[in-house]
Amino acid sequence: TKTLNNVLYTEVNSDPTVDFMWTNTGGDDRPVFTRSRIDNTYRAIYVGSNTNEGYTYNLTASFAKRFDFGLDASLSYTWGDAQAVNEGTSSQNSSQWRGQVSIDGRNTPVLGRSDFALGHRVLGALTYSLDWNEAKNATTTITLLYEGMTGSPYSYVIGGSSARNINNENGSTSRNRSLIWVPANQSEITLVDADGLTPGQQWAMLDDFIENDPYLSKHRGEYVMKNSNWLPYTSFLDLSLRQDFGLNVAGKNHRLQVSWDVFNLANLLNSSWGVRYSVPGDFNNFFLYDFEGYAADGTTPQFSYTREGTGTDVLDINNFSSRWRMRLGLRYIFN
């Protein structure tokens, strides 16, 4: 599917005049604007328009088989990807604009992987039914469902409370969407003391994080792409047991069904299985390092990095979907 008319937003009251460019950051020379308004009568003026940039595709292969001894089996695999500029997920023009991911400011958002890109997905099902007598008024049905999927895509962006206005914003905002520059070495990022850690200690931690990230390690000395990374692949296994009892009520066949469901069975078997991760940031945006202001020259950005660990150690866990759950049910089915 090719994008024909997707939403795009511009803040036309933000002065596009460049105040200065970042310096002493390797190749990260993004502009910083004056943060002035063109017309002070209005705090902001958001214009909605359209873009034809982007696309979506999904490829699926599936198999299904019914066996004569009561077993049904199915298996499918899907790979999907999508590119978009604006996801169009918010309810207000202002937040639609604030949600645009960029390097050179929200008025020039980048095309990148969509938040809704599917990635890999595997679905499997086994269902076995057993009739206990010829009248078929006592049936046991056992179903095992498997769902494996790539986690949601996410972007590495600059964090820190003072990072709110590093691009063309004329007022505070709760969201920062500035994609990071991946430093090739310590000379490409100016770190300052934070949380009792020296710049050297912070660089050792940041360098280790970059080296252990499959995407970042291959893109040192570059800007990251929007949604460059995927959260870890997650597998879920559900078990369902149904026992039907046939009832003859006033000459009509009714059924009484007792059910037992276990959701996320894998997590019941092993607490480290069936775990779904989320990004410790803002709407699938991972704040990798924090902006702390500028050096004495006024153009060299300063940062801090105090995050310990790599890989899944730095991710959050979705407490609800990562826990196994059990449900008992009783249902009366009229004919």
GROMACS .gro file of C-alpha atoms in nm:
model
  335
    1THR     CA    1   0.000   0.000   0.000
    2LYS     CA    2   0.143   0.337  -0.104
    3THR     CA    3   0.061   0.641   0.106
    4LEU     CA    4  -0.150   0.889  -0.088
    5ASN     CA    5  -0.258   1.147   0.169
    6ASN     CA    6  -0.128   1.112   0.522
    7VAL     CA    7  -0.141   1.389   0.781
    8LEU     CA    8   0.142   1.636   0.834
    9TYR     CA    9   0.155   1.935   1.069
   10THR     CA   10   0.352   2.259   1.068
   11GLU     CA   11   0.378   2.529   1.333
   12VAL     CA   12   0.378   2.834   1.106
   13ASN     CA   13   0.413   3.088   1.388
   14SER     CA   14   0.756   2.958   1.485
   15ASP     CA   15   1.033   3.180   1.350
   16PRO     CA   16   1.247   2.965   1.114
   17THR     CA   17   1.554   3.185   1.168
   18VAL     CA   18   1.853   2.976   1.278
   19ASP     CA   19   2.018   3.111   1.593
   20PHE     CA   20   2.323   2.883   1.575
   21MET     CA   21   2.435   2.533   1.485
   22TRP     CA   22   2.564   2.276   1.730
   23THR     CA   23   2.943   2.253   1.744
   24ASN     CA   24   3.206   2.010   1.878
   25THR     CA   25   2.974   1.714   1.833
   26GLY     CA   26   3.134   1.518   1.552
   27GLY     CA   27   2.887   1.549   1.268
   28ASP     CA   28   2.588   1.654   1.478
   29ASP     CA   29   2.545   2.009   1.353
   30ARG     CA   30   2.169   2.037   1.391
   31PRO     CA   31   2.025   2.390   1.394
   32VAL     CA   32   1.887   2.571   1.696
   33PHE     CA   33   1.626   2.828   1.610
   34THR     CA   34   1.551   3.162   1.775
   35ARG     CA   35   1.244   3.021   1.951
   36SER     CA   36   1.065   3.343   1.859
   37ARG     CA   37   0.711   3.388   1.734
   38ILE     CA   38   0.641   3.550   1.401
   39ASP     CA   39   0.322   3.704   1.539
   40ASN     CA   40   0.308   3.749   1.916
   41THR     CA   41  -0.069   3.772   1.899
   42TYR     CA   42  -0.074   3.395   1.880
   43ARG     CA   43   0.120   3.150   2.089
   44ALA     CA   44   0.119   2.896   1.807
   45ILE     CA   45  -0.052   2.838   1.474
   46TYR     CA   46  -0.073   2.478   1.356
   47VAL     CA   47  -0.146   2.401   0.994
   48GLY     CA   48  -0.256   2.054   0.892
   49SER     CA   49  -0.161   1.935   0.546
   50ASN     CA   50  -0.086   1.612   0.364
   51THR     CA   51   0.214   1.410   0.255
   52ASN     CA   52   0.241   1.118   0.013
   53GLU     CA   53   0.558   0.988   0.174
   54GLY     CA   54   0.534   0.642   0.320
   55TYR     CA   55   0.405   0.293   0.248
   56THR     CA   56   0.284  -0.026   0.415
   57TYR     CA   57   0.322  -0.391   0.322
   58ASN     CA   58   0.245  -0.725   0.485
   59LEU     CA   59   0.341  -1.069   0.350
   60THR     CA   60   0.173  -1.379   0.492
   61ALA     CA   61   0.213  -1.754   0.444
   62SER     CA   62  -0.030  -1.990   0.616
   63PHE     CA   63  -0.107  -2.359   0.656
   64ALA     CA   64  -0.415  -2.534   0.794
   65LYS     CA   65  -0.503  -2.903   0.821
   66ARG     CA   66  -0.797  -3.095   0.966
   67PHE     CA   67  -0.724  -3.455   1.060
   68ASP     CA   68  -0.987  -3.728   1.079
   69PHE     CA   69  -0.901  -3.821   1.438
   70GLY     CA   70  -1.023  -3.490   1.580
   71LEU     CA   71  -0.716  -3.269   1.548
   72ASP     CA   72  -0.713  -2.930   1.374
   73ALA     CA   73  -0.380  -2.755   1.314
   74SER     CA   74  -0.288  -2.417   1.169
   75LEU     CA   75   0.029  -2.214   1.133
   76SER     CA   76   0.093  -1.874   0.976
   77TYR     CA   77   0.385  -1.636   0.941
   78THR     CA   78   0.366  -1.267   0.856
   79TRP     CA   79   0.633  -1.008   0.793
   80GLY     CA   80   0.518  -0.649   0.774
   81ASP     CA   81   0.678  -0.307   0.759
   82ALA     CA   82   0.557   0.048   0.718
   83GLN     CA   83   0.707   0.394   0.671
   84ALA     CA   84   0.539   0.714   0.786
   85VAL     CA   85   0.612   1.076   0.871
   86ASN     CA   86   0.329   1.139   1.116
   87GLU     CA   87   0.135   0.863   1.289
   88GLY     CA   88  -0.181   1.071   1.331
   89THR     CA   89  -0.256   0.920   1.671
   90SER     CA   90  -0.333   1.229   1.876
   91SER     CA   91  -0.656   1.421   1.923
   92GLN     CA   92  -0.524   1.777   1.889
   93ASN     CA   93  -0.324   1.960   1.625
   94SER     CA   94  -0.070   2.076   1.882
   95SER     CA   95   0.011   1.726   2.003
   96GLN     CA   96   0.009   1.591   1.647
   97TRP     CA   97   0.287   1.839   1.575
   98ARG     CA   98   0.474   1.768   1.898
   99GLY     CA   99   0.470   1.398   1.815
  100GLN     CA  100   0.665   1.443   1.492
  101VAL     CA  101   1.013   1.291   1.511
  102SER     CA  102   1.294   1.502   1.368
  103ILE     CA  103   1.658   1.602   1.364
  104ASP     CA  104   1.627   1.958   1.235
  105GLY     CA  105   1.309   2.052   1.420
  106ARG     CA  106   0.948   1.941   1.416
  107ASN     CA  107   0.869   2.152   1.111
  108THR     CA  108   1.094   1.918   0.912
  109PRO     CA  109   0.990   1.574   1.042
  110VAL     CA  110   1.164   1.267   0.907
  111LEU     CA  111   1.025   0.971   0.721
  112GLY     CA  112   1.090   0.648   0.907
  113ARG     CA  113   0.948   0.322   1.028
  114SER     CA  114   0.590   0.364   1.146
  115ASP     CA  115   0.486   0.298   1.505
  116PHE     CA  116   0.245   0.045   1.354
  117ALA     CA  117   0.500  -0.157   1.158
  118LEU     CA  118   0.427  -0.523   1.227
  119GLY     CA  119   0.765  -0.692   1.202
  120HIS     CA  120   0.763  -1.070   1.245
  121ARG     CA  121   0.451  -1.250   1.363
  122VAL     CA  122   0.388  -1.623   1.400
  123LEU     CA  123   0.049  -1.770   1.487
  124GLY     CA  124  -0.009  -2.136   1.561
  125ALA     CA  125  -0.307  -2.333   1.689
  126LEU     CA  126  -0.374  -2.695   1.780
  127THR     CA  127  -0.727  -2.804   1.870
  128TYR     CA  128  -0.824  -3.157   1.966
  129SER     CA  129  -1.185  -3.263   2.021
  130LEU     CA  130  -1.294  -3.591   2.174
  131ASP     CA  131  -1.654  -3.715   2.183
  132TRP     CA  132  -1.708  -3.949   2.473
  133ASN     CA  133  -2.012  -4.130   2.330
  134GLU     CA  134  -2.197  -4.177   2.005
  135ALA     CA  135  -2.465  -3.930   2.100
  136LYS     CA  136  -2.193  -3.663   2.121
  137ASN     CA  137  -2.344  -3.518   2.435
  138ALA     CA  138  -2.011  -3.519   2.620
  139THR     CA  139  -1.727  -3.349   2.434
  140THR     CA  140  -1.382  -3.244   2.552
  141THR     CA  141  -1.196  -2.978   2.353
  142ILE     CA  142  -0.835  -2.883   2.418
  143THR     CA  143  -0.679  -2.586   2.238
  144LEU     CA  144  -0.321  -2.466   2.245
  145LEU     CA  145  -0.254  -2.124   2.092
  146TYR     CA  146   0.087  -1.975   2.014
  147GLU     CA  147   0.158  -1.615   1.922
  148GLY     CA  148   0.511  -1.492   1.865
  149MET     CA  149   0.582  -1.138   1.756
  150THR     CA  150   0.844  -0.873   1.722
  151GLY     CA  151   0.809  -0.604   1.986
  152SER     CA  152   0.703  -0.252   1.897
  153PRO     CA  153   0.949  -0.029   1.710
  154TYR     CA  154   1.106   0.259   1.900
  155SER     CA  155   1.336   0.558   1.846
  156TYR     CA  156   1.640   0.676   2.038
  157VAL     CA  157   1.586   1.042   2.122
  158ILE     CA  158   1.751   1.307   2.338
  159GLY     CA  159   1.608   1.335   2.689
  160GLY     CA  160   1.631   1.582   2.974
  161SER     CA  161   1.394   1.853   3.091
  162SER     CA  162   1.601   2.122   2.919
  163ALA     CA  163   1.585   1.928   2.592
  164ARG     CA  164   1.233   2.051   2.534
  165ASN     CA  165   1.340   2.353   2.332
  166ILE     CA  166   1.653   2.240   2.151
  167ASN     CA  167   1.477   2.282   1.818
  168ASN     CA  168   1.218   2.521   1.677
  169GLU     CA  169   0.981   2.557   1.969
  170ASN     CA  170   0.861   2.885   2.106
  171GLY     CA  171   0.722   2.741   2.427
  172SER     CA  172   0.758   2.446   2.659
  173THR     CA  173   0.627   2.107   2.559
  174SER     CA  174   0.597   1.774   2.732
  175ARG     CA  175   0.750   1.586   2.444
  176ASN     CA  176   1.094   1.576   2.290
  177ARG     CA  177   1.138   1.398   1.961
  178SER     CA  178   1.494   1.486   1.858
  179LEU     CA  179   1.674   1.180   1.722
  180ILE     CA  180   2.018   1.119   1.868
  181TRP     CA  181   2.359   1.131   1.710
  182VAL     CA  182   2.554   0.810   1.781
  183PRO     CA  183   2.902   0.920   1.893
  184ALA     CA  184   3.184   0.726   1.732
  185ASN     CA  185   3.411   0.809   2.025
  186GLN     CA  186   3.417   1.027   2.336
  187SER     CA  187   3.529   1.334   2.142
  188GLU     CA  188   3.191   1.346   1.966
  189ILE     CA  189   2.986   1.402   2.280
  190THR     CA  190   3.045   1.644   2.569
  191LEU     CA  191   2.945   1.477   2.895
  192VAL     CA  192   2.925   1.658   3.229
  193ASP     CA  193   2.923   1.534   3.588
  194ALA     CA  194   2.589   1.382   3.688
  195ASP     CA  195   2.467   1.161   3.973
  196GLY     CA  196   2.821   1.129   4.108
  197LEU     CA  197   2.955   1.000   3.776
  198THR     CA  198   3.243   1.166   3.592
  199PRO     CA  199   3.233   1.218   3.214
  200GLY     CA  200   3.481   0.933   3.175
  201GLN     CA  201   3.264   0.694   3.374
  202GLN     CA  202   2.955   0.798   3.181
  203TRP     CA  203   3.130   0.748   2.849
  204ALA     CA  204   3.238   0.397   2.948
  205MET     CA  205   2.873   0.313   3.023
  206LEU     CA  206   2.739   0.480   2.708
  207ASP     CA  207   3.006   0.321   2.489
  208ASP     CA  208   2.918  -0.020   2.631
  209PHE     CA  209   2.549   0.039   2.564
  210ILE     CA  210   2.617   0.140   2.204
  211GLU     CA  211   2.846  -0.155   2.146
  212ASN     CA  212   2.583  -0.399   2.274
  213ASP     CA  213   2.303  -0.255   2.063
  214PRO     CA  214   2.292  -0.422   1.717
  215TYR     CA  215   2.171  -0.104   1.546
  216LEU     CA  216   2.370   0.162   1.730
  217SER     CA  217   2.698  -0.031   1.703
  218LYS     CA  218   2.668  -0.025   1.323
  219HIS     CA  219   2.578   0.343   1.301
  220ARG     CA  220   2.841   0.523   1.502
  221GLY     CA  221   2.904   0.870   1.367
  222GLU     CA  222   2.549   0.893   1.227
  223TYR     CA  223   2.203   1.007   1.320
  224VAL     CA  224   1.966   0.725   1.407
  225MET     CA  225   1.657   0.658   1.200
  226LYS     CA  226   1.306   0.699   1.331
  227ASN     CA  227   1.201   0.373   1.500
  228SER     CA  228   1.535   0.217   1.418
  229ASN     CA  229   1.499  -0.052   1.685
  230TRP     CA  230   1.249  -0.320   1.778
  231LEU     CA  231   1.160  -0.433   2.126
  232PRO     CA  232   1.251  -0.800   2.188
  233TYR     CA  233   1.061  -1.082   2.022
  234THR     CA  234   0.799  -1.219   2.259
  235SER     CA  235   0.625  -1.557   2.261
  236PHE     CA  236   0.288  -1.626   2.423
  237LEU     CA  237   0.125  -1.963   2.477
  238ASP     CA  238  -0.239  -1.999   2.583
  239LEU     CA  239  -0.416  -2.318   2.688
  240SER     CA  240  -0.791  -2.369   2.675
  241LEU     CA  241  -0.991  -2.668   2.802
  242ARG     CA  242  -1.367  -2.701   2.735
  243GLN     CA  243  -1.589  -2.977   2.866
  244ASP     CA  244  -1.941  -2.988   2.720
  245PHE     CA  245  -2.225  -3.187   2.874
  246GLY     CA  246  -2.537  -3.250   2.668
  247LEU     CA  247  -2.870  -3.184   2.839
  248ASN     CA  248  -3.217  -3.274   2.721
  249VAL     CA  249  -3.458  -3.011   2.845
  250ALA     CA  250  -3.821  -3.036   2.735
  251GLY     CA  251  -3.716  -3.227   2.427
  252LYS     CA  252  -3.449  -2.975   2.330
  253ASN     CA  253  -3.073  -3.029   2.332
  254HIS     CA  254  -2.898  -2.781   2.557
  255ARG     CA  255  -2.537  -2.783   2.674
  256LEU     CA  256  -2.358  -2.705   2.994
  257GLN     CA  257  -1.996  -2.602   2.932
  258VAL     CA  258  -1.720  -2.589   3.191
  259SER     CA  259  -1.407  -2.401   3.080
  260TRP     CA  260  -1.055  -2.356   3.209
  261ASP     CA  261  -0.819  -2.107   3.040
  262VAL     CA  262  -0.457  -2.033   3.111
  263PHE     CA  263  -0.327  -1.717   2.945
  264ASN     CA  264   0.050  -1.685   2.898
  265LEU     CA  265   0.111  -2.046   2.995
  266ALA     CA  266   0.484  -2.007   2.923
  267ASN     CA  267   0.513  -1.756   3.207
  268LEU     CA  268   0.348  -2.006   3.442
  269LEU     CA  269   0.613  -2.263   3.349
  270ASN     CA  270   0.905  -2.019   3.370
  271SER     CA  271   0.890  -1.662   3.504
  272SER     CA  272   1.143  -1.543   3.244
  273TRP     CA  273   0.924  -1.661   2.953
  274GLY     CA  274   0.629  -1.476   2.806
  275VAL     CA  275   0.765  -1.137   2.908
  276ARG     CA  276   0.659  -0.830   2.710
  277TYR     CA  277   0.890  -0.529   2.724
  278SER     CA  278   0.822  -0.159   2.684
  279VAL     CA  279   1.038   0.148   2.636
  280PRO     CA  280   1.140   0.352   2.944
  281GLY     CA  281   1.052   0.680   2.783
  282ASP     CA  282   0.768   0.860   2.615
  283PHE     CA  283   0.542   0.689   2.361
  284ASN     CA  284   0.802   0.444   2.227
  285ASN     CA  285   1.078   0.703   2.238
  286PHE     CA  286   1.384   0.593   2.435
  287PHE     CA  287   1.566   0.882   2.606
  288LEU     CA  288   1.921   0.759   2.561
  289TYR     CA  289   2.120   1.055   2.695
  290ASP     CA  290   2.002   1.380   2.853
  291PHE     CA  291   2.065   1.732   2.730
  292GLU     CA  292   2.208   1.945   3.014
  293GLY     CA  293   2.254   2.283   2.846
  294TYR     CA  294   2.544   2.447   2.664
  295ALA     CA  295   2.912   2.494   2.736
  296ALA     CA  296   3.063   2.840   2.786
  297ASP     CA  297   3.087   2.894   2.409
  298GLY     CA  298   2.708   2.878   2.389
  299THR     CA  299   2.699   2.633   2.097
  300THR     CA  300   2.846   2.308   2.234
  301PRO     CA  301   2.568   2.092   2.379
  302GLN     CA  302   2.638   1.909   2.703
  303PHE     CA  303   2.487   1.577   2.799
  304SER     CA  304   2.471   1.322   3.076
  305TYR     CA  305   2.436   0.945   3.067
  306THR     CA  306   2.360   0.765   3.393
  307ARG     CA  307   2.182   0.453   3.273
  308GLU     CA  308   2.338   0.126   3.386
  309GLY     CA  309   2.304  -0.200   3.196
  310THR     CA  310   2.244  -0.308   2.838
  311GLY     CA  311   1.987  -0.507   2.642
  312THR     CA  312   1.667  -0.600   2.823
  313ASP     CA  313   1.816  -0.481   3.155
  314VAL     CA  314   1.732  -0.122   3.061
  315LEU     CA  315   1.379  -0.192   2.936
  316ASP     CA  316   1.056  -0.181   3.133
  317ILE     CA  317   0.832  -0.486   3.169
  318ASN     CA  318   0.461  -0.470   3.100
  319ASN     CA  319   0.334  -0.605   3.431
  320PHE     CA  320  -0.010  -0.713   3.312
  321SER     CA  321   0.059  -0.889   2.981
  322SER     CA  322   0.380  -1.044   3.117
  323ARG     CA  323   0.198  -1.235   3.391
  324TRP     CA  324   0.018  -1.565   3.354
  325ARG     CA  325  -0.353  -1.557   3.426
  326MET     CA  326  -0.612  -1.829   3.482
  327ARG     CA  327  -0.987  -1.821   3.426
  328LEU     CA  328  -1.260  -2.069   3.519
  329GLY     CA  329  -1.595  -2.045   3.347
  330LEU     CA  330  -1.939  -2.198   3.342
  331ARG     CA  331  -2.177  -2.142   3.051
  332TYR     CA  332  -2.522  -2.267   2.970
  333ILE     CA  333  -2.586  -2.290   2.595
  334PHE     CA  334  -2.943  -2.299   2.465
  335ASN     CA  335  -3.017  -2.476   2.142
   0.00000   0.00000   0.00000
